[in-house]
Short mmCIF file of C-alpha atoms in Angstrom, two decimals:
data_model
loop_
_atom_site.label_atom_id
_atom_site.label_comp_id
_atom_site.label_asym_id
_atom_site.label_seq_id
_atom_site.Cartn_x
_atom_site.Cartn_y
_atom_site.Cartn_z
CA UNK G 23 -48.65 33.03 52.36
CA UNK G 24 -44.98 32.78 52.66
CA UNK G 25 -42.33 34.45 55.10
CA UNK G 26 -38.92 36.09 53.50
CA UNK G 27 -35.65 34.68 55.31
CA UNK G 28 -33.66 37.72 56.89
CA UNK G 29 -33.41 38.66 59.81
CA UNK G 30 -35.76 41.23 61.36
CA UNK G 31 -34.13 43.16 64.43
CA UNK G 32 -36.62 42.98 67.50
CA UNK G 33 -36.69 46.48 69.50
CA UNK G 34 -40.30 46.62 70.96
CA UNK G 35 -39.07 44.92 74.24
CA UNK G 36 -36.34 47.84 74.33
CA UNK G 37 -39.06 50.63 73.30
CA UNK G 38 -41.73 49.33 76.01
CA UNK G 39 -38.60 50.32 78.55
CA UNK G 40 -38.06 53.76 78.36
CA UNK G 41 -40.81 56.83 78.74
CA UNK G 42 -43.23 57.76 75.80
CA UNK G 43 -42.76 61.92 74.89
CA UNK G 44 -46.12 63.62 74.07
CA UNK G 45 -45.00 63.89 70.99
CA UNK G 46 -44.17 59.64 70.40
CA UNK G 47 -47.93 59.51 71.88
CA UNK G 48 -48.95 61.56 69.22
CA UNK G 49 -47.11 59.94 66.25
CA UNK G 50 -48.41 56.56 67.48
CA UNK G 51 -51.67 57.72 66.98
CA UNK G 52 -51.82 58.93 63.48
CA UNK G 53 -49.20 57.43 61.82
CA UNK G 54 -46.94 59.53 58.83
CA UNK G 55 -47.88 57.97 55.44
CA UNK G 56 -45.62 58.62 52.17
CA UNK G 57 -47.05 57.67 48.88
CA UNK G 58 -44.58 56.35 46.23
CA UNK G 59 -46.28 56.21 42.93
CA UNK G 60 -43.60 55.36 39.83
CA UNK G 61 -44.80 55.71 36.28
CA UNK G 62 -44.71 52.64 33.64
CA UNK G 63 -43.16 50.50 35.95
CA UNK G 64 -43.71 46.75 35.49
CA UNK G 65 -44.43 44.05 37.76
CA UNK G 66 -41.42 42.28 37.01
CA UNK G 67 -39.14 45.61 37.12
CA UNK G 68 -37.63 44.86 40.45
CA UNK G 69 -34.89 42.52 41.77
CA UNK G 70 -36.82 41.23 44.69
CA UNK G 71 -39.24 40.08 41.57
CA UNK G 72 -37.04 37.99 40.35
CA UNK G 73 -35.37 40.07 37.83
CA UNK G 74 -31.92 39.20 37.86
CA UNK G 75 -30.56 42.31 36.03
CA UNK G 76 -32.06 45.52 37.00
CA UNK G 77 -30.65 47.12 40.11
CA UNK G 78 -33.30 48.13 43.01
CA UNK G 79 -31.71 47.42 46.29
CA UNK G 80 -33.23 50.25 48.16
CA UNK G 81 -36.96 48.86 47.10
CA UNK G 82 -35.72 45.46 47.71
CA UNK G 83 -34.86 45.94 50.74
CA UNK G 84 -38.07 47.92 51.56
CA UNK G 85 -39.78 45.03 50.03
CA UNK G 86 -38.30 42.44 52.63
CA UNK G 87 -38.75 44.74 55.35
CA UNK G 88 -42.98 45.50 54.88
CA UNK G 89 -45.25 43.33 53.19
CA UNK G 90 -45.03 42.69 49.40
CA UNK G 91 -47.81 42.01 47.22
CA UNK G 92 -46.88 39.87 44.58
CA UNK G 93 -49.92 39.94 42.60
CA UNK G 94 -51.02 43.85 42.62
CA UNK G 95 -52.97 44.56 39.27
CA UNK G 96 -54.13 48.27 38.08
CA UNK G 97 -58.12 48.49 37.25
CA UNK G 98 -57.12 50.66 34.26
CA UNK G 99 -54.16 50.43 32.24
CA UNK G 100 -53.34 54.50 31.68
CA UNK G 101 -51.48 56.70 33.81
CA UNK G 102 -54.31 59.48 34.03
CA UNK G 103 -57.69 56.77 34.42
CA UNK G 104 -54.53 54.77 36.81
CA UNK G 105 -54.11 58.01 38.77
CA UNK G 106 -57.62 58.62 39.59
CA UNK G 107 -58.83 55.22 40.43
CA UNK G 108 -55.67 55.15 42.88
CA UNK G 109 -56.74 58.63 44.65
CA UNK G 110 -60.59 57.66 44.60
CA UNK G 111 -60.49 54.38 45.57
CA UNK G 112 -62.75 53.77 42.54
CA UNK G 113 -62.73 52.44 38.82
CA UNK G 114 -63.39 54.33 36.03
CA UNK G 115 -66.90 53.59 35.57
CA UNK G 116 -67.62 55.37 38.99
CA UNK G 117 -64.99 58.43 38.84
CA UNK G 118 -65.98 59.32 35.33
CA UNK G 119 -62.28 60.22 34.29
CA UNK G 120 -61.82 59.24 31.09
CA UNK G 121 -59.58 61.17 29.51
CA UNK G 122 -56.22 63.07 30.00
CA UNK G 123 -58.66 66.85 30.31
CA UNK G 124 -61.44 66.04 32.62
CA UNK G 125 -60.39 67.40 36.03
CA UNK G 126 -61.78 65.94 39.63
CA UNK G 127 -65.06 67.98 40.76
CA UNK G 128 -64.58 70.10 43.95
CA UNK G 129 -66.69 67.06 45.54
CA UNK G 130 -65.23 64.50 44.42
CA UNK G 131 -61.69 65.90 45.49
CA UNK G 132 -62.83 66.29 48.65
CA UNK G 133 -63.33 62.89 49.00
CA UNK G 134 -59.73 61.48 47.60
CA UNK G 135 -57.32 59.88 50.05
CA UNK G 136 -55.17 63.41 50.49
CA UNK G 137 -57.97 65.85 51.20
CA UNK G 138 -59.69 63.10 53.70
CA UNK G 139 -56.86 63.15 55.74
CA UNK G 140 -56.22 66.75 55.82
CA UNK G 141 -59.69 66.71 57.05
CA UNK G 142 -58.58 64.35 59.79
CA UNK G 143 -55.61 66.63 61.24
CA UNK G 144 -52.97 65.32 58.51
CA UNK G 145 -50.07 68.08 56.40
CA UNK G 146 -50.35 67.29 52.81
CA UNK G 147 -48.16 67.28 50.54
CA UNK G 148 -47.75 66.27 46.70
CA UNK G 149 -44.40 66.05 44.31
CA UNK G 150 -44.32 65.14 41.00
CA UNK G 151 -46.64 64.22 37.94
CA UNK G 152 -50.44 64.89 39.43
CA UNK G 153 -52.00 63.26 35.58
CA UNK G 154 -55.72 63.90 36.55
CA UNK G 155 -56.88 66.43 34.56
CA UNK G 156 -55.74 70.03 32.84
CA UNK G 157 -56.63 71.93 36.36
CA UNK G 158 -54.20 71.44 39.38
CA UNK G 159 -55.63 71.49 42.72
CA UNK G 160 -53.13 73.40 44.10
CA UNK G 161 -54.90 75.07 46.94
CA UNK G 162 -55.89 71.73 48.21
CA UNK G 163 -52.53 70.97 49.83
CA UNK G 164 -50.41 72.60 52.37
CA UNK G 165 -47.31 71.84 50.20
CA UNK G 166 -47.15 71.89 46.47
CA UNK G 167 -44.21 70.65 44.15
CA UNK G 168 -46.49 68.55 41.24
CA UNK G 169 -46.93 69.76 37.23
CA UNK G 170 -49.34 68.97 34.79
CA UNK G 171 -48.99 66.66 31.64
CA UNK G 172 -45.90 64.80 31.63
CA UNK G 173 -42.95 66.90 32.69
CA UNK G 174 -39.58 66.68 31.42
CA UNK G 175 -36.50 65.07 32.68
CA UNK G 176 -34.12 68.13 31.92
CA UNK G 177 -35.15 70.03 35.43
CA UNK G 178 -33.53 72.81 37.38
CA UNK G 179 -33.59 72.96 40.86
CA UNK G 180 -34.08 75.75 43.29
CA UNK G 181 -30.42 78.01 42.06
CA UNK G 182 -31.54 77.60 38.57
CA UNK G 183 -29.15 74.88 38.24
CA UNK G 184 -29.28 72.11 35.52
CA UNK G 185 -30.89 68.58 37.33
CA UNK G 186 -32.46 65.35 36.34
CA UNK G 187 -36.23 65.31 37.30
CA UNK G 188 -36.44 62.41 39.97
CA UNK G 189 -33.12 63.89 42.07
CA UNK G 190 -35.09 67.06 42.04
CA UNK G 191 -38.15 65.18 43.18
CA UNK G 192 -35.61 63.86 45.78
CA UNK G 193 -34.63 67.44 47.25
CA UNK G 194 -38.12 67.91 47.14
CA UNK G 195 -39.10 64.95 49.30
CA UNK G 196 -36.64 66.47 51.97
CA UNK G 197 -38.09 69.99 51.90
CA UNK G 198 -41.07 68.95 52.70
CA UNK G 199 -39.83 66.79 55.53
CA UNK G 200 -37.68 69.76 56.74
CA UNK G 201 -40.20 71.85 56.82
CA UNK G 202 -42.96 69.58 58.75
CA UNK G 203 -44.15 70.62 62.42
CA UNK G 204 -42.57 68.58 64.97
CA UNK G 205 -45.02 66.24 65.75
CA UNK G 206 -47.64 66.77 63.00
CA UNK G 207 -48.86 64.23 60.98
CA UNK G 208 -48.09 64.16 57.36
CA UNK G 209 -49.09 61.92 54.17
CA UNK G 210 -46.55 62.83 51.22
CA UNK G 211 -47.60 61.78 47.83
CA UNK G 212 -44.72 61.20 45.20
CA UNK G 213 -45.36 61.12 41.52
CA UNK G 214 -42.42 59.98 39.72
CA UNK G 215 -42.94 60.63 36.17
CA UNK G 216 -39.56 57.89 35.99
CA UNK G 217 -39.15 55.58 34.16
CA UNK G 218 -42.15 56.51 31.75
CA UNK G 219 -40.22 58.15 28.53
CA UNK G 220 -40.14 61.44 27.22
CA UNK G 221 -42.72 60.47 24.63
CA UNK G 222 -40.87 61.32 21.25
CA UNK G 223 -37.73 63.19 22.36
CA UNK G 224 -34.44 62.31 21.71
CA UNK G 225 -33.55 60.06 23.84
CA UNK G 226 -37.05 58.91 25.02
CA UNK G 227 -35.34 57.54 28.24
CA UNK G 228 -32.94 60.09 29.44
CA UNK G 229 -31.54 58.82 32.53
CA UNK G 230 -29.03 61.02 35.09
CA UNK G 231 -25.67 60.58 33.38
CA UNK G 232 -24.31 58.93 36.86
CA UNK G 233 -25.60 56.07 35.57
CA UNK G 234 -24.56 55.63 32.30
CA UNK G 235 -22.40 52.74 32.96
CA UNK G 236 -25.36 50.61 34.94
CA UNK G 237 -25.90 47.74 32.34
CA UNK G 238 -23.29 48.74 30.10
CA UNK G 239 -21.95 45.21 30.53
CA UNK G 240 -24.86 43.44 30.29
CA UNK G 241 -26.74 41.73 27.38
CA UNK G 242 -30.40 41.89 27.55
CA UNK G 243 -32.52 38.56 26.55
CA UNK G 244 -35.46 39.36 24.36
CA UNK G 245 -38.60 38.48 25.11
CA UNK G 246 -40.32 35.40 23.79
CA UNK G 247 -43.31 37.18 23.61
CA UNK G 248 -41.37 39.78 21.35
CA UNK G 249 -41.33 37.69 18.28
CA UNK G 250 -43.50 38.66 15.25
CA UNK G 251 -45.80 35.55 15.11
CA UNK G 252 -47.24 36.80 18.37
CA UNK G 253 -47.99 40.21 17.25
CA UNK G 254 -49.06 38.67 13.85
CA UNK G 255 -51.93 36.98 15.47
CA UNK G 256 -53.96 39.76 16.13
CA UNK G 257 -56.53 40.88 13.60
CA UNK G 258 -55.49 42.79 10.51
CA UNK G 259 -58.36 45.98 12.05
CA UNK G 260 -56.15 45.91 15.49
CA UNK G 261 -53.34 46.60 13.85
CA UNK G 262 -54.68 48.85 11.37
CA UNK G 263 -51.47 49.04 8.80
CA UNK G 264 -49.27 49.07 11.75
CA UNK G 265 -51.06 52.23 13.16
CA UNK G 266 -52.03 51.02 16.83
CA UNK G 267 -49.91 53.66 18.85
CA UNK G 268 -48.07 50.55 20.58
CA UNK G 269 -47.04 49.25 17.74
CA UNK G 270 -45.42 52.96 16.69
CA UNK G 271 -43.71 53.67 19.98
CA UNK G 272 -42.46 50.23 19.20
CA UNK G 273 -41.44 51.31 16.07
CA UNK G 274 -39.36 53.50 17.75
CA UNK G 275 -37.89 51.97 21.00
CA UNK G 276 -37.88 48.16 19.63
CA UNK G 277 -37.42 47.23 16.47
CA UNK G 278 -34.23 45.48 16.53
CA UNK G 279 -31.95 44.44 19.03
CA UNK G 280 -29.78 47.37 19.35
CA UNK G 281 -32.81 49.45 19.93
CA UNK G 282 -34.25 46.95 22.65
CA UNK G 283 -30.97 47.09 24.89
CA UNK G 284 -30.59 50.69 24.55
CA UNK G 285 -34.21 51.15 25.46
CA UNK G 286 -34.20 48.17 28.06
CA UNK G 287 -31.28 50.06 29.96
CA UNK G 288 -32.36 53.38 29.68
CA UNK G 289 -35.57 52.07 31.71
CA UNK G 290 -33.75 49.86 33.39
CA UNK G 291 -31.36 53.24 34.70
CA UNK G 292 -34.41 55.48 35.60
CA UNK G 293 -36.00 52.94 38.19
CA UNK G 294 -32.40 52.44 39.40
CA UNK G 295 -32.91 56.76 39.94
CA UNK G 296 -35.85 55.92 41.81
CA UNK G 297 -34.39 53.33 43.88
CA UNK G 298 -31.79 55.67 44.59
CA UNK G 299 -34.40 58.52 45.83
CA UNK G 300 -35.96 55.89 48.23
CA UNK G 301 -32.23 54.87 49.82
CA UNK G 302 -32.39 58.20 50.53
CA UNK G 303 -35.80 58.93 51.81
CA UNK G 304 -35.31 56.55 54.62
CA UNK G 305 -32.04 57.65 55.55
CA UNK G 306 -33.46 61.14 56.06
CA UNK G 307 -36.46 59.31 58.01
CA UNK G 308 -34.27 57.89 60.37
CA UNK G 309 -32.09 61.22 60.94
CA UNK G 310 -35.11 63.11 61.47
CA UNK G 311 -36.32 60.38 63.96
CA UNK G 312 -39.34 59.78 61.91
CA UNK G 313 -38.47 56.05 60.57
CA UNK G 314 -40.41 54.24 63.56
CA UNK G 315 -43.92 55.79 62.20
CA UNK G 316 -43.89 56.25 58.84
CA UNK G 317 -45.64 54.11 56.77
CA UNK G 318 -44.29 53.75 53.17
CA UNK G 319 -46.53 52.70 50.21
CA UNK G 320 -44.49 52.24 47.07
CA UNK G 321 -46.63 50.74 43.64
CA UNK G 322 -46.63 52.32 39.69
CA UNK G 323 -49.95 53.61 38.02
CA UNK G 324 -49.46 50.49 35.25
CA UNK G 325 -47.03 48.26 33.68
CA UNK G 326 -44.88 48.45 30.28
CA UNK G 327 -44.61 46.33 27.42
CA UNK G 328 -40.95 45.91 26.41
CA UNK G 329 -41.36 44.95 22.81
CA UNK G 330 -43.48 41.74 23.88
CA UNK G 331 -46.66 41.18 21.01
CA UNK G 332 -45.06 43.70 19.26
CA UNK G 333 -45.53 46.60 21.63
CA UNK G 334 -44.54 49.14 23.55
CA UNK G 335 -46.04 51.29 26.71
CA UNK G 336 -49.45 49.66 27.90
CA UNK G 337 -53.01 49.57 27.64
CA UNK G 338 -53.93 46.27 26.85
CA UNK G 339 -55.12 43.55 29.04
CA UNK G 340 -51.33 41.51 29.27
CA UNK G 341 -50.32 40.86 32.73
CA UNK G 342 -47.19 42.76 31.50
CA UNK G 343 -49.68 45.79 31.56
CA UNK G 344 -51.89 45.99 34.31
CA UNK G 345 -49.89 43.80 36.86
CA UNK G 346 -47.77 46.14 38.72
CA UNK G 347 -45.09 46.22 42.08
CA UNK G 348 -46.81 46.97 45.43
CA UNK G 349 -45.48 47.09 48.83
CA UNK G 350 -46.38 48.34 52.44
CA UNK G 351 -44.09 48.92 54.79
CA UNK G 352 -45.62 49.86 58.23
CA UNK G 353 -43.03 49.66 60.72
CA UNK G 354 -45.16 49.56 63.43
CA UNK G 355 -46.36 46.18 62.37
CA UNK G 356 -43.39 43.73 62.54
CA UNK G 357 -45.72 40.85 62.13
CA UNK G 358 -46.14 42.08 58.68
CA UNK G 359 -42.31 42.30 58.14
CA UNK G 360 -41.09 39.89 55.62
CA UNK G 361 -44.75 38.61 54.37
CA UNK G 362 -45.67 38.63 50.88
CA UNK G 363 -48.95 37.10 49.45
CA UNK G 364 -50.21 36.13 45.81
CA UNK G 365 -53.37 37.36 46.23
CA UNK G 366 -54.95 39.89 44.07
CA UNK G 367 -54.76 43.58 45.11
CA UNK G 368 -55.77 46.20 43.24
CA UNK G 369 -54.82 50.10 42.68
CA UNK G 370 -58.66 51.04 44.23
CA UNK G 371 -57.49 49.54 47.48
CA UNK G 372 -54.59 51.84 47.93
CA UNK G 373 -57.33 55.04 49.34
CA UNK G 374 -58.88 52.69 51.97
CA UNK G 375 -55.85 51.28 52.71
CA UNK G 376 -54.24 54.48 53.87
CA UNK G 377 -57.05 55.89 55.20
CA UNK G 378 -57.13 52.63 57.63
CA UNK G 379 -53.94 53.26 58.41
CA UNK G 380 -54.28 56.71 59.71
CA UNK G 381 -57.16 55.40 61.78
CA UNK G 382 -59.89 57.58 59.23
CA UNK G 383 -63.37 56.28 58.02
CA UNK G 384 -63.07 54.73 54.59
CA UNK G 385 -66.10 56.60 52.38
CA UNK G 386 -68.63 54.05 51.07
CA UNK G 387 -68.44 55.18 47.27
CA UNK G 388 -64.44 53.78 47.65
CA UNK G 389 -64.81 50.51 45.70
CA UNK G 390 -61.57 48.90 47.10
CA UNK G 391 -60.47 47.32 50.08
CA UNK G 392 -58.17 48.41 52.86
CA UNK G 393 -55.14 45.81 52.73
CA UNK G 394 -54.76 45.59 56.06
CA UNK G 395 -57.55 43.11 56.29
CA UNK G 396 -55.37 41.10 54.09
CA UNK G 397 -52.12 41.68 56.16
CA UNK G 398 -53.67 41.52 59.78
CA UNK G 399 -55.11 37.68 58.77
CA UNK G 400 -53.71 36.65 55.77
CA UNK G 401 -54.35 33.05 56.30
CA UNK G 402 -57.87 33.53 56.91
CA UNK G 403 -59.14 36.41 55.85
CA UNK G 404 -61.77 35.72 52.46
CA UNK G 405 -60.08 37.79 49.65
CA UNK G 406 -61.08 38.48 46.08
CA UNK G 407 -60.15 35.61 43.93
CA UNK G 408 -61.80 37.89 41.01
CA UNK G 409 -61.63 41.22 39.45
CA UNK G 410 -62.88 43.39 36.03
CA UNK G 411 -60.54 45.59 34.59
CA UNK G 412 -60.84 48.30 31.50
CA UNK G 413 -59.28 50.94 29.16
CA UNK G 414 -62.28 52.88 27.48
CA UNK G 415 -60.33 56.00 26.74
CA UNK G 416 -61.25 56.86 22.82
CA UNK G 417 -58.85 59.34 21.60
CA UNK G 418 -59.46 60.70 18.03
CA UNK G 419 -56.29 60.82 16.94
CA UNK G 420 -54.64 58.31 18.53
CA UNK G 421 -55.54 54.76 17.90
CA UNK G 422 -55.74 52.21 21.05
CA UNK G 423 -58.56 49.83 20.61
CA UNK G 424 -60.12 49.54 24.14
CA UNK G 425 -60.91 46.55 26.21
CA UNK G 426 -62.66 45.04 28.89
CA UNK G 427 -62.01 41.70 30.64
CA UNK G 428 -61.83 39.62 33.83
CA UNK G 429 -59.01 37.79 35.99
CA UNK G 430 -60.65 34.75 37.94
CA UNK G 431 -58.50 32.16 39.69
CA UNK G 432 -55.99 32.94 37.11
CA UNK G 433 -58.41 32.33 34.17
CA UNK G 434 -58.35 35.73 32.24
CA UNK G 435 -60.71 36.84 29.14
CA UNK G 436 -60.46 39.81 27.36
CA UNK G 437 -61.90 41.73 24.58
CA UNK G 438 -60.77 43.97 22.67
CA UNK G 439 -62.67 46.74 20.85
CA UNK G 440 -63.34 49.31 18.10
CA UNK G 441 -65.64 51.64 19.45
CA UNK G 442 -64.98 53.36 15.45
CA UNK G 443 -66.12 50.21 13.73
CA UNK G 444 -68.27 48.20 15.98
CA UNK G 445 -67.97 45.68 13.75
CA UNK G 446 -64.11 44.65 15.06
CA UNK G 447 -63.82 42.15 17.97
CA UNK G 448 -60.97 40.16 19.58
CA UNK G 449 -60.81 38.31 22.20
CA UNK G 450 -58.17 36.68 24.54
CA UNK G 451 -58.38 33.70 26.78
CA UNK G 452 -55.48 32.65 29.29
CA UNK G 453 -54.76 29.56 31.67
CA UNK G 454 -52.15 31.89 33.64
CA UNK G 455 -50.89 28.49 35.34
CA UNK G 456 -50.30 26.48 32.30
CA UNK G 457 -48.83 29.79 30.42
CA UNK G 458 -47.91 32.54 33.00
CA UNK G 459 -46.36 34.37 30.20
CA UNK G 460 -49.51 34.05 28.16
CA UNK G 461 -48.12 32.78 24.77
CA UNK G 462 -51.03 30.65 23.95
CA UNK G 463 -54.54 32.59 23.31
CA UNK G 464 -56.91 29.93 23.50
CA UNK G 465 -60.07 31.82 22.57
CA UNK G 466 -60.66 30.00 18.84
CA UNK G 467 -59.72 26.39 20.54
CA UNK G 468 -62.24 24.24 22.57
CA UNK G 469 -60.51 24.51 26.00
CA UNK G 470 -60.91 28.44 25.48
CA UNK G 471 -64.09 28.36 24.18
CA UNK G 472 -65.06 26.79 27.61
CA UNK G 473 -63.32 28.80 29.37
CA UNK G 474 -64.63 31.94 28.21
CA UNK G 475 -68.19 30.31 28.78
CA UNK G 476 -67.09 29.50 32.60
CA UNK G 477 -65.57 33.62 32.63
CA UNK G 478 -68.82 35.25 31.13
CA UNK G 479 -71.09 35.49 34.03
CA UNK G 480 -68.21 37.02 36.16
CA UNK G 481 -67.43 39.27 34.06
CA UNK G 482 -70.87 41.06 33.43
CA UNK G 483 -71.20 40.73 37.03
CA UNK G 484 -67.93 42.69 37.91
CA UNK G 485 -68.82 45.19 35.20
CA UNK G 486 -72.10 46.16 36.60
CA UNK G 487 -70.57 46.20 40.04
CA UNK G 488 -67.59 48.37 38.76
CA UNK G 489 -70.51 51.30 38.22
#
């Protein structure tokens, strides 16, 4: 566990001094909670994670003020699967979602992080890209500004007037912020559908022309991982002719080095939109008076492959895929200011988390954990060293072989599967401490052939327990 080196103002001595309004008493007891989910945004995708390009000061900053998890993973690499798992607490195997159609039941809605605490006394609201499903539960919250499939950038706000997507999503934030009860608990969920790309459109990555000139003087390294040996070693039925969907967004987005930095910006500029939104959310907190109890959860539904094994987008079992940012900032918990951890956390621990938080019974079909038994003891508290992780979706027309696999004391297997021919296999076997960027599959040699031995009880035991 390791402490971040600024300097954290102390004001509970000056708080404790002066009288507590009905309305503070309130607040204190059922904390706000806003929900910042981004969409395709990598682990790595963040200054404060060492990126020394990309431009995120805002979520930097929130990162050194709450608790960041440096290790956050996603149980199922797809926004929609991603989406439900988050607002379940549960993996795929459990929530049945499998597919981009297949809506929450009326039960099982009831029973997702934003309906429990409307039961509990909370406002709900939701912005953005809701992904679960072809039916919108509308009705279910007090305050409704999300779409259905995957929006487009090219918005209009309120007058009718020309506006990207994420600044609307920004005005939106502060309606519903304006227009909250004084003293009523809220939890706000925000679905950026930034900086995931406007699948086939022209540009896939239109970014708000303010910042065209972000990067513009910059030269973007490619990936080691991007060269063609590494997506030359998978099997000849993976690629299928150079049909695997990744490898035809590729096509399209990385294929040469022009196409890479253009690309690589473009992304780049939309999570510098969002970062921009967030300056501004907690500037409005703080006018409004609300900064001292909001709690602010900011995370992405999976990670991005920028041209590394020859890809693009995500799916697969590559850190680069399911690994993804995470941070907590409660600022009514200054001894969890400036922590950040390595341990594992996953996207099913988000629900109990913020059902904790808000002082609300956690359901016992929610699969996760709440984090703050990580944050209240770090040191001490036993934590998963362990966990399964999957992408069964089977689209006919798409191709994206699915996979299964385990991370365990950062030993990872994977496999990778045809459910079309069930005759085509591949697997994957990392040492993520000898070769964090996982260059080296060691599943053919005898070190991986051990290791895959050692992994194989863990993983059929996670994958039952995932049910």
């Amino acid at each position: 566990m390791k402490r971040f080196v600024f300097f954290l103002p102390v004001v509970a001595a000056a708080l404790a001094l002066r009288p507590v309004s009905v309305q503070e008493s309130q607040q204190a007891a059922a904390p706000n909670i806003i929900f910042l989910l981004a969409d395709d945004q990598r682990w790595d995708a963040l200054g404060v994670a060492g990126n020394p390009v990309i431009k995120t000061p805002n979520i930097d900053q929130l990162a050194r003020d709450g608790f960041y998890f440096r290790r956050s993973y996603v149980t199922t690499p797809i926004c929609a699967i991603s989406r439900a798992s988050i607002l379940s607490g549960q993996y795929a195997r459990r929530h049945g979602i499998n597919d981009f159609g297949t809506p929450f039941t009326e039960a099982a809605l009831a029973q997702t992080y934003p309906l429990l605490l409307q039961k509990a006394g909370y406002r709900t609201g939701f912005i953005g890209k809701y992904g679960v499903g072809n039916k919108m539960p509308v009705s279910a919250y007090d305050y409704w500004r999300g779409f259905d499939g995957q929006g487009n950038y090219a918005a209009r706000d309120s007058q009718g007037k020309p506006i990207h997507l994420t600044d609307l999503m920004g005005q939106q934030m502060d309606e519903f912020l304006q227009g909250n009860p004084s003293g009523k608990p809220f939890c706000l969920s925000v679905s950026f559908k930034a900086p995931h790309a406007q699948d086939a459109a022209k540009p896939e990555f239109p970014y708000a022309e303010r910042f065209a000139s972000v990067y513009s003087d910059k030269t973007l390294k490619r990936p080691t991982a991007a060269q063609d040996k590494y997506y030359r070693q998978f099997p000849d039925w993976f690629r299928n002719n150079d049909q695997n969907e990744s490898r035809i967004r590729w096509a399209r987005r990385f294929a040469t080095d022009s196409m890479f930095q253009q690309t690589t910006k473009s992304y780049f500029r939309l999570i510098t939109g969002i970062d921009e939104v967030v300056g501004n959310l907690r500037k409005a907190l703080k006018e409004r008076g609300l900064d001292k109890n909001t709690v602010i959860v900011y995370t992405s539904d999976n990670g991005f492959y920028e041209g590394e094994y020859g890809f693009a987008d995500k799916w697969y079992g590559h850190e680069l895929s399911i690994r993804v940012p995470l941070i907590v900032y409660d600022p009514r918990q200054p001894a969890w200011h400036g922590r950040t951890t390595d341990q594992y956390t996953l996207n099913i621990d988000l629900a109990p988390t913020l059902l904790t938080l808000a002082g609300v019974p956690v359901p016992s079909q929610m699969q996760g954990r709440p984090l703050t038994q990580l944050m209240n003891n770090a040191l001490k508290t036993p934590w998963r060293t362990e966990f399964f992780f999957e992408h069964l979706i089977n689209i006919p027309t798409v191709f994206i072989p699915q996979s299964e696999g385990v991370l365990s004391a950062d030993k990872k297997y994977v496999h990778y599967f045809n459910v079309r021919q069930s005759a085509d296999s591949y697997e994957e076997v990392y040492d993520l401490k000898a070769d964090p960027q996982e260059l080296a599959n060691l599943a053919t040699q005898p070190k991986g052939q051990a290791l895959k031995k050692s992994l194989l009880p863990t993983f059929e035991r996670l994958k039952q327990a995932a049910r």
